[in-house]
XYZ file of C-alpha atoms in Angstrom:
454
model
C 23.992 121.594 73.899
C 27.205 122.318 71.977
C 25.183 122.736 68.775
C 23.516 125.854 70.195
C 24.834 129.340 69.634
C 25.054 131.208 72.936
C 25.415 134.895 73.746
C 25.862 137.090 76.805
C 27.167 140.424 77.999
C 30.769 139.773 79.055
C 31.455 143.055 80.845
C 30.008 144.249 84.178
C 26.659 146.001 84.021
C 27.049 149.725 84.569
C 28.342 152.817 82.846
C 31.724 152.430 81.150
C 33.561 153.375 77.991
C 33.141 149.964 76.352
C 30.833 146.989 76.776
C 31.212 143.605 75.086
C 28.612 141.130 73.839
C 30.133 137.714 73.203
C 28.588 135.147 70.832
C 29.864 131.560 70.504
C 28.636 128.761 68.282
C 27.998 127.748 64.681
C 25.669 130.700 63.942
C 27.928 133.416 65.385
C 29.086 134.810 62.016
C 25.605 134.614 60.489
C 24.145 136.602 63.414
C 26.854 139.239 63.039
C 26.108 139.580 59.325
C 22.386 139.994 60.113
C 22.968 142.869 62.529
C 26.240 144.559 61.633
C 26.505 147.225 58.935
C 30.200 148.000 58.347
C 31.247 151.535 57.552
C 33.171 150.267 54.505
C 31.489 147.711 52.303
C 34.097 144.981 52.646
C 33.739 141.442 53.848
C 34.181 140.498 57.496
C 37.613 138.876 57.716
C 38.783 136.655 60.586
C 40.684 138.455 63.361
C 40.120 141.869 61.763
C 38.377 144.504 63.866
C 35.614 146.147 61.841
C 33.996 149.535 62.510
C 30.291 150.035 61.833
C 26.822 150.048 63.374
C 24.385 147.549 64.811
C 21.079 147.998 62.999
C 17.715 146.431 63.822
C 16.805 144.749 60.524
C 13.073 144.927 61.313
C 12.902 148.679 61.947
C 16.156 149.781 60.259
C 16.926 151.658 63.470
C 20.603 152.175 64.299
C 21.195 150.875 67.830
C 24.848 151.830 68.422
C 28.212 152.538 66.867
C 30.425 149.487 67.399
C 33.619 147.598 66.671
C 33.104 143.927 65.808
C 35.470 141.005 65.400
C 34.965 137.462 64.112
C 37.248 134.638 65.320
C 36.756 131.257 63.619
C 37.161 127.894 65.352
C 39.285 126.262 66.625
C 41.630 129.083 67.666
C 39.228 130.736 70.115
C 38.414 130.632 73.819
C 35.667 128.032 73.331
C 37.187 126.381 70.221
C 33.987 127.450 68.461
C 33.293 130.378 66.146
C 33.225 133.490 68.313
C 32.016 137.015 67.632
C 32.593 139.921 69.985
C 30.724 143.197 69.592
C 32.312 146.171 71.331
C 29.711 148.875 71.926
C 29.316 151.775 74.340
C 29.278 150.455 77.883
C 25.879 151.545 79.098
C 23.125 149.150 80.198
C 20.726 150.267 77.428
C 22.953 149.738 74.347
C 24.321 146.483 75.753
C 20.879 145.068 76.529
C 19.430 146.318 73.227
C 22.155 144.615 71.172
C 21.919 141.411 73.225
C 18.159 141.324 72.642
C 18.685 141.579 68.877
C 21.311 138.812 68.995
C 18.866 136.543 70.834
C 16.130 137.358 68.300
C 18.525 136.245 65.553
C 18.712 132.722 66.946
C 21.205 132.691 69.804
C 20.173 131.768 73.321
C 21.284 133.417 76.533
C 24.368 131.693 77.950
C 24.166 130.079 81.357
C 26.637 131.083 84.095
C 30.117 129.963 83.075
C 28.933 128.371 79.842
C 31.674 129.892 77.674
C 34.321 128.386 79.968
C 32.346 125.128 80.189
C 32.520 124.861 76.390
C 36.260 125.527 76.518
C 36.505 122.535 78.872
C 34.152 120.258 76.937
C 35.958 121.075 73.687
C 39.326 120.169 75.211
C 40.935 123.596 75.252
C 41.460 123.577 79.035
C 40.935 121.000 81.749
C 38.662 121.368 84.770
C 41.319 122.729 87.127
C 42.237 125.369 84.560
C 38.541 126.198 84.104
C 38.139 126.854 87.814
C 41.207 129.090 87.826
C 39.474 131.439 85.375
C 37.144 132.709 88.113
C 40.071 132.863 90.535
C 41.749 135.266 88.096
C 38.591 137.363 87.860
C 38.232 137.483 91.663
C 41.923 137.890 92.546
C 42.327 140.428 95.356
C 46.095 140.981 95.123
C 48.911 140.570 92.609
C 50.067 137.473 94.515
C 46.557 135.976 94.297
C 46.625 136.650 90.575
C 49.989 134.883 90.170
C 48.652 131.753 91.896
C 45.541 131.711 89.681
C 47.487 132.384 86.460
C 49.885 129.565 87.343
C 46.952 127.177 87.626
C 45.462 128.428 84.364
C 48.858 127.677 82.812
C 48.459 124.046 83.869
C 50.994 123.805 86.724
C 48.551 122.039 89.046
C 47.107 119.896 86.257
C 50.573 118.656 85.288
C 51.290 117.613 88.879
C 47.921 115.881 89.304
C 48.254 113.996 86.019
C 51.709 112.822 87.036
C 50.441 111.475 90.364
C 47.459 109.844 88.686
C 49.672 108.164 86.083
C 51.907 106.763 88.818
C 48.855 105.286 90.547
C 47.578 103.895 87.233
C 50.949 102.201 86.641
C 50.720 100.463 90.018
C 47.107 99.560 89.327
C 48.084 98.034 85.972
C 50.678 95.855 87.714
C 48.203 94.674 90.369
C 45.542 94.009 87.750
C 48.026 91.889 85.795
C 48.784 89.794 88.878
C 45.042 89.253 89.337
C 44.094 88.514 85.711
C 47.157 86.402 84.912
C 47.704 84.699 88.244
C 48.934 81.513 86.556
C 51.593 83.367 84.578
C 54.922 84.453 85.977
C 54.521 88.201 86.453
C 57.846 89.802 87.460
C 57.599 90.950 91.051
C 57.426 94.733 91.457
C 57.889 96.924 94.514
C 54.550 98.678 95.057
C 55.159 100.007 98.555
C 58.003 102.435 97.734
C 56.238 104.309 94.897
C 53.054 104.436 96.979
C 54.941 106.082 99.817
C 56.500 108.551 97.383
C 53.074 109.513 96.027
C 51.773 109.850 99.571
C 54.696 112.099 100.507
C 54.002 114.403 97.570
C 50.335 114.610 98.549
C 51.349 115.604 102.060
C 53.533 118.384 100.648
C 50.648 119.711 98.564
C 48.224 119.578 101.478
C 50.712 121.212 103.849
C 50.611 124.418 101.804
C 46.911 124.229 100.972
C 45.890 126.596 103.786
C 48.267 129.229 102.402
C 46.771 128.712 98.952
C 43.291 129.282 100.395
C 44.489 132.555 101.889
C 45.683 133.802 98.503
C 42.359 132.831 96.959
C 39.865 133.796 99.664
C 41.772 136.075 102.018
C 42.153 135.574 105.749
C 39.290 136.869 107.870
C 40.849 138.921 110.656
C 38.459 140.174 113.329
C 39.391 143.106 115.578
C 37.886 142.748 119.064
C 38.172 144.336 122.485
C 36.170 146.283 125.009
C 34.842 149.736 124.059
C 37.250 152.631 123.465
C 40.485 150.610 123.297
C 41.179 151.785 119.717
C 39.758 149.035 117.503
C 38.486 151.391 114.801
C 41.665 153.461 114.999
C 43.742 150.344 114.322
C 41.478 149.449 111.387
C 42.037 152.926 109.940
C 45.783 152.686 110.571
C 46.032 149.363 108.707
C 43.906 150.718 105.854
C 45.915 153.964 105.704
C 42.626 155.835 105.498
C 39.867 157.071 107.777
C 37.274 154.401 107.063
C 35.706 153.880 110.508
C 34.298 156.679 112.661
C 36.524 157.317 115.675
C 35.471 159.365 118.719
C 36.467 159.437 122.405
C 32.942 158.249 123.232
C 32.805 154.527 124.135
C 30.455 152.487 121.941
C 30.849 154.553 118.767
C 31.010 151.369 116.654
C 27.630 149.616 116.779
C 28.001 147.168 113.885
C 30.669 145.156 112.077
C 32.611 146.894 109.311
C 34.609 144.945 106.701
C 37.456 146.095 104.462
C 40.047 144.170 102.403
C 43.710 145.181 102.507
C 46.672 143.980 100.493
C 49.136 142.994 103.193
C 52.434 142.263 101.450
C 50.624 140.374 98.715
C 48.110 138.599 100.962
C 44.436 139.635 100.890
C 43.358 140.239 104.491
C 39.701 140.869 105.311
C 39.662 143.197 108.330
C 36.472 143.169 110.417
C 35.971 145.968 112.925
C 33.487 145.079 115.651
C 31.455 146.714 118.380
C 33.117 146.776 121.798
C 32.451 143.646 123.816
C 30.771 144.736 127.043
C 27.679 144.223 129.167
C 25.052 146.789 128.197
C 21.342 147.542 128.540
C 21.285 149.517 125.291
C 19.380 147.432 122.695
C 21.377 148.641 119.691
C 24.675 148.166 121.515
C 23.598 144.675 122.609
C 22.829 143.712 119.015
C 26.280 144.995 118.026
C 27.888 142.828 120.707
C 25.998 139.783 119.412
C 27.291 140.458 115.898
C 30.798 140.811 117.286
C 30.568 137.359 118.858
C 29.351 135.884 115.562
C 32.270 137.551 113.779
C 34.709 135.934 116.235
C 33.195 132.507 115.526
C 33.775 133.021 111.780
C 37.282 134.473 112.145
C 40.486 132.904 110.834
C 42.559 135.251 113.000
C 41.680 137.545 115.914
C 43.338 140.804 116.912
C 42.559 141.321 120.618
C 43.057 145.016 121.347
C 43.960 145.974 124.924
C 44.540 149.526 126.168
C 48.107 149.536 127.467
C 47.721 152.944 129.104
C 45.422 151.631 131.862
C 45.589 148.544 134.123
C 44.037 145.332 132.827
C 40.256 145.495 133.171
C 37.973 142.699 134.319
C 36.182 142.707 130.969
C 39.518 142.272 129.170
C 39.775 138.968 131.034
C 36.244 137.965 130.072
C 36.939 138.668 126.401
C 39.852 136.220 126.493
C 37.358 133.396 127.098
C 35.635 134.202 123.778
C 38.808 133.347 121.839
C 38.556 129.617 122.567
C 41.037 127.957 120.170
C 41.200 130.817 117.641
C 44.659 131.993 116.501
C 45.099 135.457 118.006
C 47.506 138.365 118.327
C 47.433 140.542 121.428
C 47.709 144.205 120.426
C 48.648 146.560 123.266
C 47.446 149.896 121.940
C 48.185 153.514 122.982
C 51.932 153.012 123.335
C 52.297 156.790 122.869
C 50.974 157.114 126.448
C 52.790 155.968 129.628
C 52.555 152.186 130.079
C 50.179 151.348 132.946
C 49.344 147.724 132.238
C 51.169 144.903 134.015
C 52.986 143.004 131.248
C 53.610 140.006 133.519
C 49.864 139.812 134.080
C 49.254 139.816 130.317
C 51.876 137.110 129.804
C 50.361 134.930 132.526
C 46.855 135.352 131.094
C 47.833 134.808 127.436
C 51.196 133.012 127.382
C 50.984 131.458 123.916
C 49.839 134.448 121.873
C 52.248 136.943 120.257
C 52.110 140.477 121.700
C 52.603 143.685 119.759
C 52.871 147.234 121.142
C 51.299 149.829 118.879
C 50.056 153.380 118.796
C 47.186 153.721 116.349
C 47.493 157.478 116.803
C 51.153 157.820 115.724
C 51.578 154.641 113.684
C 54.325 153.367 116.002
C 54.499 149.561 115.883
C 52.206 149.277 112.832
C 54.886 147.470 110.790
C 55.394 145.050 113.720
C 51.667 144.305 113.737
C 51.656 143.650 109.994
C 54.622 141.288 110.397
C 52.851 139.470 113.241
C 49.746 139.012 111.066
C 51.830 137.585 108.203
C 53.669 135.226 110.574
C 50.376 134.058 112.086
C 48.983 133.329 108.632
C 52.010 131.364 107.457
C 52.552 129.722 110.879
C 56.181 128.940 110.159
C 55.590 127.589 106.657
C 58.120 128.650 104.047
C 56.475 129.332 100.688
C 58.660 130.330 97.750
C 57.533 131.822 94.457
C 57.734 128.441 92.721
C 55.794 126.534 95.404
C 52.722 124.834 93.939
C 49.765 125.967 96.045
C 46.406 124.240 96.290
C 44.029 127.202 96.428
C 40.669 125.569 95.705
C 38.697 123.979 98.599
C 37.317 121.317 96.251
C 40.814 120.272 95.211
C 41.898 120.126 98.845
C 38.976 117.844 99.750
C 39.792 115.580 96.800
C 43.442 115.273 97.844
C 42.422 114.325 101.374
C 40.246 111.562 99.905
C 43.151 110.370 97.756
C 45.423 110.327 100.812
C 42.939 108.161 102.735
C 42.731 105.669 99.874
C 46.535 105.511 99.593
C 46.841 104.920 103.355
C 44.345 102.088 103.065
C 46.287 100.611 100.130
C 49.570 100.783 102.073
C 47.949 99.162 105.102
C 46.668 96.421 102.810
C 50.144 95.820 101.384
C 51.642 95.652 104.872
C 48.943 93.232 106.015
C 49.471 91.034 102.953
C 45.932 91.436 101.635
C 45.119 90.079 98.166
C 45.909 92.372 95.231
C 42.247 92.881 94.336
C 41.572 94.502 97.728
C 44.451 96.935 97.234
C 43.341 97.629 93.666
C 39.976 98.887 94.960
C 41.633 101.716 96.905
C 44.043 102.550 94.077
C 41.146 102.762 91.620
C 39.273 105.084 93.975
C 42.395 107.252 94.360
C 42.923 107.504 90.594
C 39.262 108.373 90.003
C 39.380 111.033 92.686
C 42.425 112.701 91.116
C 40.562 112.663 87.813
C 37.882 114.831 89.426
C 40.420 117.676 89.655
C 41.420 117.654 85.993
C 37.996 116.536 84.734
C 38.943 113.073 83.475
C 36.401 111.357 85.746
C 33.985 114.233 86.328
C 30.191 113.848 86.536
C 27.549 116.123 85.007
C 26.301 117.082 88.481
C 29.775 118.200 89.523
C 30.190 120.249 86.344
C 26.857 121.953 86.933
C 27.843 122.781 90.524
C 31.241 124.196 89.552
C 30.106 126.365 86.656
C 26.987 127.638 88.419
C 29.333 129.835 90.500
C 30.674 131.589 87.392
C 29.323 134.887 86.158
C 27.223 134.956 82.994
C 29.425 135.911 80.042
C 32.510 134.042 81.242
């Protein structure tokens, strides 16, 4: 596979000033020479941008005016020869040039194949490879910092350190098994195992925060009709995104928007008012609202503070089940008519925020409450190593289980070969993060989620 020359469009399809076709492999320079006619008749030099035209050699038709660059291995993204052709960013010139490149002997790259080659050629490890798409998909500057830190190898360094510590213990246990008749100096295995386990717990403790930076936190806005759900969505967005009228039931469907809330990507979901109704469209909206609640990471329950608590407000509380929630008492610009003691008795454990979506009063308090609910008391500093990939989190949980089993075996006085089984499994699992023990099936799964051209 690495002997092939691959090519793909590396910029989004659509109209733009510039589009890029990337070529990687042993025939990259030859393909460029076949298609590229430089304005000045000088040789194509490495790392020098050349101006000219792409010409179809069969018809002598000029396809586009371009800038082209040749980058020889190994100092490239894939550690292979790479050519990048910068043309006008329309679908027709991009596709026309790509077609010519494929006719010259390249094949169309698979999703993520450029980054896969960077991994297979040893330029980056698997964790760094996965961070590439996290950078592309980053929703906030804070999300970008987390992803760039992982591309820089911060996570990989930590994982390799933990794996090496396990391998050292495994080497000692293996020696006691293989050379049982020799006098192997006794070594404390329990203390370093507990230290590794403690570090894993620290990484896992902040994993949920890392997921938030990567994926965002899904925050669903619910309540009965006409309590101000859409108005609160608009207030948080600082724009009029949802239609707002005094007529109950204006919102008939879910509406999603992403906001940057102090560096955290928050997916806000406005929903139809939860109520009993005979209207078919309204009933379908209510069903979608209930599905949105089931998928929510956080719920904002909006209650109209200018009227007494309604019976349907009470019924909505039962839909929360065990979801984290914030009670938002809206319309604080009007005289307070709701019984606060009644609210406290009904929902004693949830934070309450008074807000006026109309005037913006209390909006900063609501944003603070959302942030506090997301972090749930966890203190995360700028240098905290965050696990932001669900696959990595699952692997670390597996490692933790194997280490617990190994510690239990040590405490119970089990033979060294039993303990070595769990340590081997733990070391192999950690290798799945960096790619040292990865399988072809896992690689195919990971890179299939990448875009073509990356």
